[in-house]
Each structure stands twice: as C-alpha cells, then as structure tokens.
Coordinates of C-alpha atoms and ligand atoms in Angstrom, one line a residue:
M1 CA 12.2 4.3 7.2
V2 CA 15.3 2.7 5.9
V3 CA 16.5 -0.6 7.5
T4 CA 20.0 -1.5 7.6
H5 CA 20.1 -4.7 10.0
P6 CA 17.2 -7.0 11.1
G7 CA 15.4 -5.9 13.8
E8 CA 15.8 -2.2 13.4
G9 CA 12.8 -0.1 13.8
A10 CA 10.9 -3.1 14.9
G11 CA 7.8 -1.6 17.0
E12 CA 8.1 1.9 15.5
A13 CA 5.2 3.5 13.9
A14 CA 5.9 3.9 10.0
D15 CA 3.8 3.9 6.8
A16 CA 6.6 2.4 4.8
A17 CA 10.1 0.4 5.1
V18 CA 12.8 0.0 2.7
T19 CA 15.9 -1.9 2.5
G20 CA 19.2 -2.5 0.6
T21 CA 20.6 -5.2 3.0
A22 CA 20.3 -8.9 2.3
G23 CA 18.5 -11.1 5.0
C24 CA 16.9 -7.8 6.5
P25 CA 12.7 -8.5 6.0
V26 CA 10.7 -5.4 6.0
V27 CA 7.0 -5.8 6.9
V28 CA 3.8 -3.7 6.9
R29 CA 0.5 -5.0 8.7
T30 CA -2.9 -4.2 7.1
A31 CA -6.3 -4.8 7.3
D32 CA -8.2 -2.9 4.4
C33 CA -5.4 -0.6 3.6
P34 CA -3.4 -1.5 0.5
P35 CA -0.3 -3.2 1.1
V36 CA 2.5 -2.6 -1.5
V37 CA 5.6 -4.3 -2.0
L38 CA 8.3 -2.3 -4.3
L39 CA 11.0 -4.5 -5.9
G40 CA 14.3 -3.1 -7.3
E41 CA 17.3 -5.0 -8.5
R42 CA 19.2 -4.4 -5.1
S43 CA 16.7 -3.3 -3.0
V44 CA 13.0 -3.9 -1.7
G45 CA 10.2 -1.9 0.2
V46 CA 6.8 -2.3 1.6
V47 CA 4.1 0.3 1.9
H48 CA 1.1 0.7 3.9
A49 CA -0.9 2.8 1.7
G50 CA -4.1 4.0 3.4
W51 CA -5.8 7.1 2.2
R52 CA -3.8 9.4 4.8
G53 CA -0.6 7.9 3.6
L54 CA -1.4 8.3 -0.2
R55 CA -2.4 11.8 0.8
D56 CA 0.9 12.5 2.3
G57 CA 2.9 11.1 -0.5
V58 CA 4.0 7.7 1.4
V59 CA 4.4 5.9 -1.9
E60 CA 6.1 8.3 -3.7
Q61 CA 8.3 8.8 -0.8
A62 CA 9.0 5.0 -0.5
V63 CA 9.9 4.8 -4.1
A64 CA 12.2 8.0 -3.5
A65 CA 13.9 6.0 -0.6
L66 CA 14.8 3.1 -2.9
A67 CA 16.4 5.6 -5.5
D68 CA 18.4 6.9 -3.0
L69 CA 19.7 3.6 -2.4
G70 CA 20.6 3.7 -6.0
D71 CA 18.0 1.3 -7.0
P72 CA 14.6 2.8 -8.5
P73 CA 12.1 0.2 -8.2
R74 CA 10.5 -1.2 -11.7
V75 CA 8.1 -3.3 -10.3
A76 CA 5.3 -3.2 -7.6
H77 CA 2.5 -5.7 -6.2
L78 CA -0.8 -4.6 -4.8
G79 CA -1.8 -7.1 -1.9
P80 CA -5.3 -7.6 -0.8
C81 CA -7.2 -4.5 0.3
I82 CA -10.8 -3.1 0.5
R83 CA -12.0 -2.4 -2.9
V84 CA -14.2 0.6 -4.1
G85 CA -17.2 -1.7 -4.0
C86 CA -17.0 -2.1 -0.2
Y87 CA -15.4 1.4 0.5
E88 CA -17.7 4.4 1.3
F89 CA -15.6 7.7 1.5
V90 CA -17.4 11.0 2.2
G91 CA -16.2 14.4 2.9
P92 CA -13.8 17.0 1.8
E93 CA -11.0 14.8 1.4
R94 CA -12.7 13.0 -1.9
H95 CA -11.7 16.0 -3.8
E96 CA -8.2 16.4 -2.3
M97 CA -7.5 12.7 -3.4
A98 CA -8.8 13.3 -6.9
A99 CA -6.7 16.2 -6.9
L100 CA -3.9 14.3 -6.1
Y101 CA -4.6 11.3 -8.3
G102 CA -7.4 12.0 -10.6
S103 CA -11.1 11.7 -10.8
A104 CA -10.8 8.1 -11.4
V105 CA -10.5 7.4 -7.6
L106 CA -13.8 8.6 -7.1
G107 CA -16.0 5.6 -7.4
T108 CA -19.0 4.3 -6.0
T109 CA -19.8 1.3 -3.8
T110 CA -22.0 -1.4 -4.6
A111 CA -24.6 0.2 -2.3
G112 CA -24.5 3.5 -4.7
T113 CA -22.8 5.6 -2.1
P114 CA -19.6 7.5 -2.9
G115 CA -16.5 5.7 -2.9
L116 CA -12.8 5.8 -3.0
D117 CA -10.7 3.4 -5.3
L118 CA -7.4 3.0 -3.2
P119 CA -6.1 0.7 -5.6
V120 CA -6.6 3.5 -8.5
A121 CA -4.8 5.8 -6.2
V122 CA -2.0 3.6 -5.4
I123 CA -1.3 2.8 -9.1
A124 CA -1.4 6.5 -9.7
A125 CA 0.8 7.2 -7.5
L126 CA 3.4 4.4 -8.6
Q127 CA 3.3 5.7 -12.2
A128 CA 3.8 9.2 -11.0
A129 CA 6.8 7.8 -9.2
G130 CA 8.1 6.1 -12.2
V131 CA 7.0 2.6 -11.2
E132 CA 5.3 1.3 -14.4
Q133 CA 4.8 -2.3 -13.9
V134 CA 2.1 -2.9 -11.1
E135 CA 1.0 -6.2 -10.5
D136 CA -2.7 -6.4 -8.5
T137 CA -3.9 -10.0 -8.2
A138 CA -5.3 -10.1 -4.7
G139 CA -9.1 -9.3 -4.0
C140 CA -11.3 -7.3 -1.5
T141 CA -10.5 -7.7 2.1
A142 CA -14.2 -6.2 3.2
C143 CA -16.2 -9.1 1.0
D144 CA -13.7 -12.1 0.6
P145 CA -13.4 -13.7 4.2
R146 CA -10.0 -15.1 3.3
W147 CA -8.9 -11.8 4.4
Y148 CA -8.9 -9.7 7.5
S149 CA -11.3 -6.4 7.4
H150 CA -10.9 -3.9 10.1
R151 CA -13.7 -1.7 8.6
K152 CA -16.4 -4.4 7.6
R153 CA -15.9 -7.1 10.5
G154 CA -13.9 -5.1 13.1
D155 CA -11.1 -7.9 12.9
A156 CA -8.5 -7.5 15.2
E157 CA -5.9 -9.3 13.3
R158 CA -3.8 -7.9 10.8
M159 CA -2.3 -9.2 7.5
A160 CA 1.8 -9.2 7.4
T161 CA 3.1 -8.3 3.9
L162 CA 7.0 -8.8 4.0
A163 CA 9.9 -8.6 1.6
W164 CA 13.2 -9.4 1.8
L165 CA 16.5 -9.8 -0.3
E166 CA 18.1 -13.0 -0.4
H167 CA 21.4 -11.8 -2.0
S168 CA 22.9 -8.2 -1.8
Ligands
ZN1 ZN1 -15.4 -5.9 -1.1

C-alpha cells in the first residue's frame, strides 16, 4: 500500500507499505519472516517477505510501487529473520520457490532436513527488480535469543521494522 499521510492504513493487513511523504513512518511487524527496507532518494518502503509473499511477488511489487512514485530504490536492508539452518521447509512449494528464485533457495537445515533459504530468495527478488545493493547484517531469529521467533519458540511478540523520510 502507498501511504500518503501519518496513520493511513494503520491496522490494515498488508505485506508492504511505501511512502514518498516526509514524516510518515511505514512499518512491518515480523518474527522469523524477513523484514526488508527499501531506500530511494525521496521514498522508502518496508516489506514483510515470508515465503507466501515472496511467491506472490511482494518484493517486486514494493519496488515497483516506489518506482511509480518516481524513485526506484537503489538500496535494500534485510533485517533479522529465520535462516536456512533453522528453517525446515518441505512440500510442493519448495519447487515453486526454486522455479521463481533459483535452486540456491533450496538449502538444508542443521538437522539435515530440507530447508528454505529466505534471504537468498529475498536477494534474488530484489536483484530481479533492479535493486543491486542489499545489506544483510542481521542474524537468525530462531537461534539468536535477541530476536523473537514465532516458529522456534512460539513467541507472541513481533519485531517492528520502520522507515521514514525526514525530508521530502
Ligand atoms: Zn538459526
């Protein structure tokens, strides 16, 4: 969704929010799914990039929404999320994800079971959308207790990832 004034869309379910309006924060809440921040010169966006959203093209759509504001993002930041070593992922969607983002998304967990590498999928989606610079400095929500994990520990809490423009 495109947010044009503070508070717009509050409480609505959406996997991505972008804005070109200064002083208008956009936020996603996550616990295991990758949070992504998109930075343009005069616009910003946030994305909740779980596997369903990735499959449905939410990252590419958010990049396109910023481009529609006249400002395609150049840089993306990937926040703390579950990493492949902790993320068992079985079922027919494995091959759907590999078809979309390449076989490198099909990893293995530390337990030796089939895993899904969400950061690899996010970076592939960003690069396909033209965002070449991706900063990924955060760790794994499942095995680092500094973060909340819905999947590993059943945490009810969520982490908030915010972005805003100070000046238009
Ligand atoms: Zn982990």
